[in-house]
């Protein structure tokens, strides 16, 4: 056979195969996505070249918004899946990264809390109220709707620890008042999280746009939790520093103690998790971050169990000694 005739025959045969593949592909597509694919393929310079169509970045960028705007979520997912399989796109699966992050944080946090308990039971006065609260917060990490409970329980834990080292009547009333505010915020945000969608089932069924219901903005709720958390963080940071200022110590020593337990540690301990949350919230409207909801509470628990208690207890002892001296002097 003449080489040119052979080449022409092969070209015609391959074009028929490609056209057949394209026809089969279009037949499997949801009807809402057919017009998007046909219009964009027609406008493309690739013709029926499947490799060219699959590697055309402009075509990929144009097809997805068109499909999302013309199809319901279920149909859009079917169209995207068919396109990815036909073009042999790499599978995007980040569950391993999320599992590694979650398991690592749980293991590290569990070990840290366990070491804290061992130290308290063997070498300390035993478990106190704040220890039981941090244990409860550790087991609440799995409840997404109880995220506020996890966050505010950690703050309550620290406030209960303050009660053990600051004996003054006024400061204890202040701490108890702050505990009450934290509990109230926790209850309010938990109720809002549990009832954020009406009906409640719309929370997990509404994504397909086939069910009727409505939800409050998850972005607004997250911003509210972060804002209240930051305000409480600053307030809680001021409680031990206010006691440190009034101690009968030289300023250099006060600054040294503050640097050990107050300024650096507590800013990282309370403020950093909420600032991290705000950084992710800037992008939350477009792409929610599951890892964010996991790492912030675990970071807070690690902070609560960090080895910074000796300086804090030192200040507490000085505050106690000062109270005793004042009481003895007045008598």
Tab-separated table of C-alpha atoms in Angstrom:
chain	number	residue	atom	x	y	z
A	1	UNK	CA	0.000	0.000	0.000
A	2	UNK	CA	1.209	3.476	-0.806
A	3	UNK	CA	2.646	5.221	2.283
A	4	UNK	CA	0.491	8.323	1.765
A	5	UNK	CA	-2.643	6.207	1.446
A	6	UNK	CA	-1.678	4.293	4.584
A	7	UNK	CA	-1.130	7.544	6.467
A	8	UNK	CA	-4.477	8.935	5.290
A	9	UNK	CA	-6.262	5.743	6.293
A	10	UNK	CA	-4.629	5.773	9.739
A	11	UNK	CA	-5.473	9.449	10.235
A	12	UNK	CA	-9.121	8.853	9.281
A	13	UNK	CA	-9.329	5.828	11.576
A	14	UNK	CA	-7.856	7.700	14.553
A	15	UNK	CA	-10.151	10.663	13.987
A	16	UNK	CA	-13.136	8.305	14.056
A	17	UNK	CA	-11.874	6.777	17.309
A	18	UNK	CA	-11.356	10.180	18.875
A	19	UNK	CA	-14.748	11.395	17.700
A	20	UNK	CA	-16.315	8.223	19.050
A	21	UNK	CA	-14.566	8.696	22.411
A	22	UNK	CA	-15.688	12.317	22.510
A	23	UNK	CA	-19.246	11.301	21.636
A	24	UNK	CA	-19.276	8.661	24.385
A	25	UNK	CA	-17.873	11.192	26.832
A	26	UNK	CA	-20.586	13.725	25.958
A	27	UNK	CA	-23.286	11.075	26.302
A	28	UNK	CA	-22.173	10.372	29.883
A	29	UNK	CA	-22.108	14.037	30.850
A	30	UNK	CA	-25.118	15.514	32.654
A	31	UNK	CA	-27.223	17.544	30.229
A	32	UNK	CA	-26.522	20.761	32.118
A	33	UNK	CA	-22.785	20.423	31.433
A	34	UNK	CA	-22.966	19.472	27.753
A	35	UNK	CA	-23.379	23.021	26.484
A	36	UNK	CA	-20.396	24.205	28.538
A	37	UNK	CA	-18.105	21.501	27.176
A	38	UNK	CA	-19.307	21.757	23.562
A	39	UNK	CA	-19.102	25.551	23.414
A	40	UNK	CA	-15.648	25.717	24.967
A	41	UNK	CA	-14.298	22.797	22.903
A	42	UNK	CA	-15.604	24.453	19.744
A	43	UNK	CA	-13.861	27.704	20.649
A	44	UNK	CA	-10.621	25.894	21.464
A	45	UNK	CA	-7.907	25.513	18.844
A	46	UNK	CA	-7.355	21.878	19.860
A	47	UNK	CA	-10.193	20.472	17.786
A	48	UNK	CA	-10.767	16.836	18.774
A	49	UNK	CA	-7.245	16.328	20.105
A	50	UNK	CA	-7.977	14.890	23.537
A	51	UNK	CA	-4.434	15.423	24.846
A	52	UNK	CA	-4.502	19.053	23.778
A	53	UNK	CA	-7.945	19.598	25.293
A	54	UNK	CA	-6.929	18.065	28.613
A	55	UNK	CA	-3.722	20.095	28.883
A	56	UNK	CA	-5.223	23.419	27.818
A	57	UNK	CA	-5.102	25.510	31.041
A	58	UNK	CA	-7.529	28.146	29.754
A	59	UNK	CA	-10.076	25.493	28.855
A	60	UNK	CA	-9.808	23.947	32.317
A	61	UNK	CA	-10.233	27.339	33.980
A	62	UNK	CA	-13.307	28.151	31.865
A	63	UNK	CA	-15.094	24.801	32.072
A	64	UNK	CA	-15.272	24.552	35.871
A	65	UNK	CA	-17.047	27.903	36.528
A	66	UNK	CA	-19.441	27.217	33.651
A	67	UNK	CA	-20.379	23.781	34.982
A	68	UNK	CA	-20.766	25.062	38.547
A	69	UNK	CA	-23.083	27.860	37.403
A	70	UNK	CA	-25.281	25.661	35.175
A	71	UNK	CA	-25.485	22.472	37.271
A	72	UNK	CA	-26.580	21.462	40.733
A	73	UNK	CA	-23.763	20.277	43.015
A	74	UNK	CA	-24.420	16.561	42.401
A	75	UNK	CA	-24.406	17.008	38.609
A	76	UNK	CA	-21.345	19.252	38.754
A	77	UNK	CA	-19.452	16.610	40.725
A	78	UNK	CA	-20.380	13.946	38.160
A	79	UNK	CA	-19.162	16.166	35.308
A	80	UNK	CA	-15.898	16.998	37.075
A	81	UNK	CA	-15.306	13.326	37.877
A	82	UNK	CA	-15.918	12.230	34.263
A	83	UNK	CA	-13.582	14.927	32.967
A	84	UNK	CA	-10.864	14.003	35.447
A	85	UNK	CA	-11.089	10.304	34.547
A	86	UNK	CA	-11.159	10.969	30.789
A	87	UNK	CA	-8.115	13.228	30.998
A	88	UNK	CA	-6.354	10.969	33.515
A	89	UNK	CA	-5.871	13.838	35.955
A	90	UNK	CA	-4.029	12.920	39.186
A	91	UNK	CA	-6.344	12.112	42.073
A	92	UNK	CA	-6.490	14.933	44.601
A	93	UNK	CA	-6.669	13.313	47.998
A	94	UNK	CA	-5.429	15.097	51.116
A	95	UNK	CA	-6.979	12.813	53.697
A	96	UNK	CA	-3.576	11.375	54.606
A	97	UNK	CA	-2.193	14.832	55.409
A	98	UNK	CA	-5.221	15.618	57.555
A	99	UNK	CA	-5.019	12.248	59.315
A	100	UNK	CA	-1.315	12.732	60.029
A	101	UNK	CA	-1.942	16.224	61.439
A	102	UNK	CA	-4.868	15.068	63.572
A	103	UNK	CA	-3.201	11.924	64.917
A	104	UNK	CA	0.059	13.757	65.631
A	105	UNK	CA	-1.691	16.509	67.584
A	106	UNK	CA	-3.830	14.022	69.515
A	107	UNK	CA	-0.815	11.890	70.457
A	108	UNK	CA	1.328	14.866	71.481
A	109	UNK	CA	-1.529	16.452	73.420
A	110	UNK	CA	-2.402	13.155	75.104
A	111	UNK	CA	1.209	12.579	76.170
A	112	UNK	CA	1.473	16.145	77.457
A	113	UNK	CA	-1.742	15.891	79.473
A	114	UNK	CA	-0.654	12.482	80.782
A	115	UNK	CA	2.729	13.818	81.921
A	116	UNK	CA	0.939	16.682	83.620
A	117	UNK	CA	-1.241	14.223	85.549
A	118	UNK	CA	1.752	12.086	86.543
A	119	UNK	CA	3.591	15.152	87.817
A	120	UNK	CA	0.541	16.299	89.782
A	121	UNK	CA	-0.216	12.887	91.301
A	122	UNK	CA	3.351	11.812	92.174
A	123	UNK	CA	5.063	15.095	92.993
A	124	UNK	CA	2.303	17.636	93.476
A	125	UNK	CA	-0.841	18.160	95.538
A	126	UNK	CA	-2.905	15.868	93.324
A	127	UNK	CA	-5.436	16.644	90.645
A	128	UNK	CA	-7.315	19.916	90.921
A	129	UNK	CA	-10.425	21.278	89.211
A	130	UNK	CA	-8.441	22.751	86.308
A	131	UNK	CA	-6.960	19.303	85.605
A	132	UNK	CA	-10.400	17.758	85.191
A	133	UNK	CA	-11.490	20.611	82.931
A	134	UNK	CA	-8.480	20.180	80.627
A	135	UNK	CA	-9.265	16.447	80.454
A	136	UNK	CA	-12.795	17.207	79.330
A	137	UNK	CA	-11.506	19.661	76.740
A	138	UNK	CA	-9.139	17.004	75.408
A	139	UNK	CA	-12.021	14.637	74.607
A	140	UNK	CA	-14.167	17.363	73.022
A	141	UNK	CA	-11.896	17.863	70.017
A	142	UNK	CA	-14.017	15.518	67.868
A	143	UNK	CA	-17.229	17.527	68.136
A	144	UNK	CA	-17.243	20.211	65.453
A	145	UNK	CA	-20.395	21.755	66.871
A	146	UNK	CA	-18.742	21.804	70.321
A	147	UNK	CA	-15.735	23.737	69.062
A	148	UNK	CA	-16.657	26.675	71.321
A	149	UNK	CA	-16.798	24.304	74.306
A	150	UNK	CA	-13.260	23.167	73.572
A	151	UNK	CA	-11.947	26.717	73.220
A	152	UNK	CA	-13.655	28.230	76.260
A	153	UNK	CA	-13.090	25.138	78.449
A	154	UNK	CA	-9.361	25.704	77.987
A	155	UNK	CA	-9.753	29.310	79.127
A	156	UNK	CA	-11.810	28.199	82.130
A	157	UNK	CA	-9.054	25.719	82.965
A	158	UNK	CA	-6.488	28.527	83.115
A	159	UNK	CA	-8.821	30.691	85.212
A	160	UNK	CA	-9.302	27.841	87.696
A	161	UNK	CA	-5.530	27.563	87.874
A	162	UNK	CA	-5.392	31.274	88.715
A	163	UNK	CA	-7.705	30.589	91.658
A	164	UNK	CA	-5.112	28.241	93.131
A	165	UNK	CA	-2.268	30.753	93.073
A	166	UNK	CA	-3.977	34.101	93.760
A	167	UNK	CA	-5.551	34.205	97.257
A	168	UNK	CA	-6.759	37.822	97.304
A	169	UNK	CA	-10.505	38.293	97.790
A	170	UNK	CA	-10.882	40.926	95.077
A	171	UNK	CA	-8.802	39.079	92.501
A	172	UNK	CA	-10.668	35.833	93.184
A	173	UNK	CA	-14.002	37.565	92.640
A	174	UNK	CA	-12.621	38.962	89.403
A	175	UNK	CA	-11.485	35.510	88.306
A	176	UNK	CA	-14.826	33.919	89.197
A	177	UNK	CA	-16.599	36.644	87.234
A	178	UNK	CA	-14.404	35.885	84.237
A	179	UNK	CA	-15.192	32.174	84.616
A	180	UNK	CA	-18.889	33.034	84.541
A	181	UNK	CA	-18.452	35.087	81.362
A	182	UNK	CA	-16.498	32.259	79.713
A	183	UNK	CA	-19.188	29.716	80.663
A	184	UNK	CA	-21.931	32.013	79.344
A	185	UNK	CA	-20.072	32.540	76.056
A	186	UNK	CA	-19.514	28.798	75.762
A	187	UNK	CA	-23.225	28.043	76.209
A	188	UNK	CA	-24.333	30.764	73.769
A	189	UNK	CA	-21.902	29.745	71.036
A	190	UNK	CA	-22.698	26.050	71.506
A	191	UNK	CA	-26.417	26.745	71.105
A	192	UNK	CA	-25.747	28.856	68.017
A	193	UNK	CA	-23.566	26.110	66.554
A	194	UNK	CA	-26.119	23.381	67.262
A	195	UNK	CA	-29.013	25.388	65.802
A	196	UNK	CA	-27.175	27.249	63.051
A	197	UNK	CA	-29.334	25.525	60.411
A	198	UNK	CA	-33.121	25.208	60.297
A	199	UNK	CA	-34.043	22.424	60.075
A	200	UNK	CA	-30.945	21.033	61.756
A	201	UNK	CA	-30.648	18.291	59.111
A	202	UNK	CA	-30.097	21.014	56.518
A	203	UNK	CA	-26.565	21.298	57.916
A	204	UNK	CA	-25.559	18.004	56.256
A	205	UNK	CA	-28.226	17.766	53.552
A	206	UNK	CA	-28.290	21.290	52.191
A	207	UNK	CA	-25.086	21.028	50.189
A	208	UNK	CA	-26.871	19.469	47.189
A	209	UNK	CA	-29.373	22.366	46.943
A	210	UNK	CA	-32.225	19.856	46.718
A	211	UNK	CA	-33.454	20.396	50.277
A	212	UNK	CA	-35.175	23.464	51.692
A	213	UNK	CA	-33.754	25.292	54.690
A	214	UNK	CA	-31.384	28.031	55.743
A	215	UNK	CA	-28.280	28.490	57.876
A	216	UNK	CA	-26.685	31.433	59.599
A	217	UNK	CA	-23.352	32.439	58.147
A	218	UNK	CA	-20.677	30.070	59.455
A	219	UNK	CA	-18.159	32.794	58.688
A	220	UNK	CA	-19.944	35.231	61.015
A	221	UNK	CA	-20.158	32.667	63.809
A	222	UNK	CA	-16.464	31.845	63.500
A	223	UNK	CA	-15.522	35.542	63.545
A	224	UNK	CA	-17.657	36.060	66.660
A	225	UNK	CA	-15.953	33.180	68.503
A	226	UNK	CA	-12.525	34.487	67.502
A	227	UNK	CA	-13.344	38.076	68.534
A	228	UNK	CA	-14.704	37.099	71.954
A	229	UNK	CA	-11.753	34.748	72.420
A	230	UNK	CA	-9.219	37.509	71.735
A	231	UNK	CA	-10.953	39.908	74.143
A	232	UNK	CA	-10.909	37.257	76.870
A	233	UNK	CA	-7.270	36.500	76.065
A	234	UNK	CA	-6.228	40.095	76.696
A	235	UNK	CA	-8.310	40.224	79.875
A	236	UNK	CA	-6.833	36.973	81.177
A	237	UNK	CA	-3.355	38.165	80.305
A	238	UNK	CA	-3.911	41.249	82.435
A	239	UNK	CA	-4.964	39.317	85.557
A	240	UNK	CA	-1.550	37.862	86.530
A	241	UNK	CA	0.315	40.958	85.321
A	242	UNK	CA	-1.863	43.145	87.576
A	243	UNK	CA	-0.799	41.026	90.551
A	244	UNK	CA	2.831	41.115	89.520
A	245	UNK	CA	2.904	44.911	89.366
A	246	UNK	CA	1.809	45.297	93.004
A	247	UNK	CA	4.312	42.831	94.460
A	248	UNK	CA	7.117	44.231	96.588
A	249	UNK	CA	9.874	43.384	94.144
A	250	UNK	CA	12.418	45.352	92.188
A	251	UNK	CA	11.308	46.309	88.697
A	252	UNK	CA	14.094	44.287	87.117
A	253	UNK	CA	12.905	41.206	88.915
A	254	UNK	CA	9.312	41.920	87.963
A	255	UNK	CA	10.314	42.189	84.343
A	256	UNK	CA	12.266	38.954	84.617
A	257	UNK	CA	9.286	37.110	86.073
A	258	UNK	CA	6.942	38.688	83.527
A	259	UNK	CA	9.195	37.575	80.697
A	260	UNK	CA	9.134	34.022	82.054
A	261	UNK	CA	5.412	33.533	82.436
A	262	UNK	CA	3.585	36.621	81.288
A	263	UNK	CA	4.642	38.425	78.174
A	264	UNK	CA	6.003	35.769	75.836
A	265	UNK	CA	4.280	32.641	77.089
A	266	UNK	CA	0.802	34.013	77.594
A	267	UNK	CA	0.700	35.935	74.317
A	268	UNK	CA	1.566	32.686	72.527
A	269	UNK	CA	-0.625	30.671	74.855
A	270	UNK	CA	-3.844	32.661	74.508
A	271	UNK	CA	-3.488	35.155	71.682
A	272	UNK	CA	-1.726	33.119	68.984
A	273	UNK	CA	-4.444	30.474	68.478
A	274	UNK	CA	-7.122	33.133	67.896
A	275	UNK	CA	-4.892	35.190	65.614
A	276	UNK	CA	-4.191	32.005	63.657
A	277	UNK	CA	-7.925	31.436	63.403
A	278	UNK	CA	-8.470	34.976	62.106
A	279	UNK	CA	-5.784	34.427	59.480
A	280	UNK	CA	-7.643	31.376	58.196
A	281	UNK	CA	-11.016	33.130	58.436
A	282	UNK	CA	-9.897	35.603	55.799
A	283	UNK	CA	-10.057	32.668	53.372
A	284	UNK	CA	-12.877	30.785	55.081
A	285	UNK	CA	-15.595	32.187	52.811
A	286	UNK	CA	-13.943	30.549	49.812
A	287	UNK	CA	-12.264	27.462	51.248
A	288	UNK	CA	-12.931	26.316	54.821
A	289	UNK	CA	-9.970	24.794	56.591
A	290	UNK	CA	-10.656	21.587	58.506
A	291	UNK	CA	-7.152	21.536	59.915
A	292	UNK	CA	-7.710	24.948	61.473
A	293	UNK	CA	-10.539	23.642	63.636
A	294	UNK	CA	-8.228	20.854	64.796
A	295	UNK	CA	-4.925	22.602	65.481
A	296	UNK	CA	-6.201	25.628	67.447
A	297	UNK	CA	-7.828	23.737	70.379
A	298	UNK	CA	-4.946	21.262	70.522
A	299	UNK	CA	-2.442	24.143	70.548
A	300	UNK	CA	-4.339	25.721	73.416
A	301	UNK	CA	-4.215	22.483	75.431
A	302	UNK	CA	-0.504	22.088	74.800
A	303	UNK	CA	-0.030	25.650	75.974
A	304	UNK	CA	-1.964	24.970	79.160
A	305	UNK	CA	0.272	22.009	79.972
A	306	UNK	CA	3.580	23.635	79.050
A	307	UNK	CA	6.328	23.718	81.707
A	308	UNK	CA	5.747	27.333	82.711
A	309	UNK	CA	4.043	26.752	86.023
A	310	UNK	CA	7.029	27.285	88.379
A	311	UNK	CA	7.337	31.037	87.637
A	312	UNK	CA	3.580	31.425	87.951
A	313	UNK	CA	3.539	29.564	91.242
A	314	UNK	CA	6.444	31.722	92.403
A	315	UNK	CA	4.402	34.854	91.799
A	316	UNK	CA	1.443	33.219	93.490
A	317	UNK	CA	3.553	32.462	96.570
A	318	UNK	CA	4.804	36.041	96.653
A	319	UNK	CA	1.234	37.280	96.392
A	320	UNK	CA	0.255	34.957	99.242
A	321	UNK	CA	3.179	36.142	101.398
A	322	UNK	CA	2.222	39.739	100.707
A	323	UNK	CA	-1.373	39.075	101.765
A	324	UNK	CA	-0.172	37.418	104.987
A	325	UNK	CA	2.183	40.315	105.742
A	326	UNK	CA	-0.582	42.852	105.185
A	327	UNK	CA	-2.932	40.844	107.399
A	328	UNK	CA	-0.305	40.550	110.152
A	329	UNK	CA	0.493	44.257	109.952
A	330	UNK	CA	-3.147	45.273	110.217
A	331	UNK	CA	-3.667	43.063	113.260
